[in-house]
Amino acid sequence: MNNRSRVAGQDTTNSTAPGTAASFVRFVVFGGGTGLASSAALVALNGTLPLVVTNAVVTAAGTVLATELHSRFSFRAGRANLKAHVQAGGSALMAYLFTTAAMLGLHAVQAAPSIMVEQATYLTASGVAGLARFVFLRLAVFAPPRAGSTVTTRTRVLGRDALVAAA
């Protein structure tokens, strides 16, 4: 483990969690950057596979990449473990369902909305979903350990891995 401690499978070498505003700015930058990269990948792969397959692959890869970036940089929780990837993927799915519901709701209320109304609806729903996703990731997925909680760490002692429980 190279003398690095691990808590619940996440690298915790940098125990200083960034403030909410700093985390949010990083969340927007890394999430937006990953979204732009995913969009470029979708265009680059256009025609190589059916669009539905390409979109699924690019979305899955983008979600994994964004989760890793958010874990390491937005929330400074170290490397994301499988549980964090599953939870973040679930939150991305919920965001997708929310934006889809918003668009379907718009079209149920208004048969032929203008492009401006559609974009306003989609961007508002995306913003709300993104904010909810940020809160969920910060408070549930990448939350720093609570004070007074028992933390199990794995550390290298005399050339061997050892589990150490600390309060």
XYZ file of C-alpha atoms in Angstrom, residues 36-139:
104
model
C -17.720 18.093 -23.043
C -15.222 15.249 -23.497
C -18.116 12.770 -23.677
C -19.808 14.904 -26.285
C -16.606 15.008 -28.356
C -16.199 11.237 -28.020
C -19.779 10.716 -29.162
C -19.128 12.807 -32.279
C -15.789 11.075 -32.931
C -17.361 7.615 -32.674
C -20.359 8.553 -34.811
C -21.008 5.831 -37.361
C -18.665 3.225 -35.866
C -21.440 1.706 -33.737
C -25.173 2.333 -33.493
C -25.857 5.630 -31.711
C -27.628 3.929 -28.797
C -24.613 1.678 -28.144
C -22.104 4.505 -28.576
C -24.094 6.741 -26.233
C -24.311 4.006 -23.587
C -20.556 3.311 -23.746
C -19.604 6.998 -23.710
C -22.052 7.736 -20.873
C -20.747 4.843 -18.762
C -17.107 5.771 -19.371
C -17.832 9.451 -18.711
C -19.614 8.621 -15.459
C -16.710 6.464 -14.262
C -14.215 9.192 -15.187
C -16.297 11.946 -13.558
C -16.724 9.895 -10.384
C -12.977 9.346 -10.130
C -12.273 13.053 -10.732
C -14.913 14.110 -8.215
C -13.561 11.685 -5.631
C -9.942 12.727 -6.038
C -10.271 16.445 -6.734
C -13.763 17.822 -6.057
C -14.126 16.168 -2.658
C -10.503 15.144 -1.982
C -11.586 11.684 -0.834
C -8.819 9.857 -2.683
C -9.419 7.088 -5.168
C -13.068 6.042 -5.494
C -13.955 2.477 -4.561
C -16.565 0.293 -6.266
C -19.302 1.344 -3.831
C -18.660 5.017 -4.605
C -18.785 4.314 -8.350
C -22.096 2.460 -7.972
C -23.596 5.227 -5.817
C -22.400 7.966 -8.172
C -23.703 5.995 -11.144
C -27.052 5.673 -9.405
C -27.136 9.416 -8.815
C -26.334 10.005 -12.507
C -29.211 7.687 -13.425
C -31.540 9.627 -11.117
C -30.425 12.894 -12.742
C -31.142 11.409 -16.176
C -34.604 10.265 -15.071
C -35.322 13.695 -13.571
C -34.358 15.608 -16.724
C -36.284 13.135 -18.873
C -39.363 13.554 -16.673
C -39.040 17.339 -16.935
C -38.938 17.178 -20.734
C -41.824 14.702 -20.912
C -43.782 16.886 -18.498
C -43.157 19.945 -20.646
C -44.420 18.145 -23.744
C -47.459 16.873 -21.841
C -48.367 20.425 -20.849
C -47.385 22.120 -24.096
C -47.730 20.187 -27.369
C -45.179 22.223 -29.352
C -42.960 24.279 -27.042
C -40.440 26.625 -28.612
C -36.770 25.686 -28.637
C -36.158 28.391 -26.026
C -38.744 26.871 -23.665
C -37.321 23.380 -24.223
C -33.790 24.566 -23.538
C -34.853 26.542 -20.469
C -36.704 23.500 -19.143
C -33.815 21.134 -19.834
C -31.134 23.441 -18.428
C -33.196 24.188 -15.318
C -33.841 20.488 -14.729
C -30.156 19.728 -15.344
C -29.137 22.431 -12.882
C -31.496 21.139 -10.192
C -30.396 17.546 -10.812
C -26.730 18.571 -10.762
C -27.167 20.444 -7.487
C -28.969 17.462 -5.942
C -26.234 15.173 -7.223
C -23.539 17.427 -5.714
C -25.274 17.381 -2.327
C -25.670 13.589 -2.447
C -22.053 12.986 -3.452
C -20.711 15.431 -0.849
C -22.860 14.233 2.058
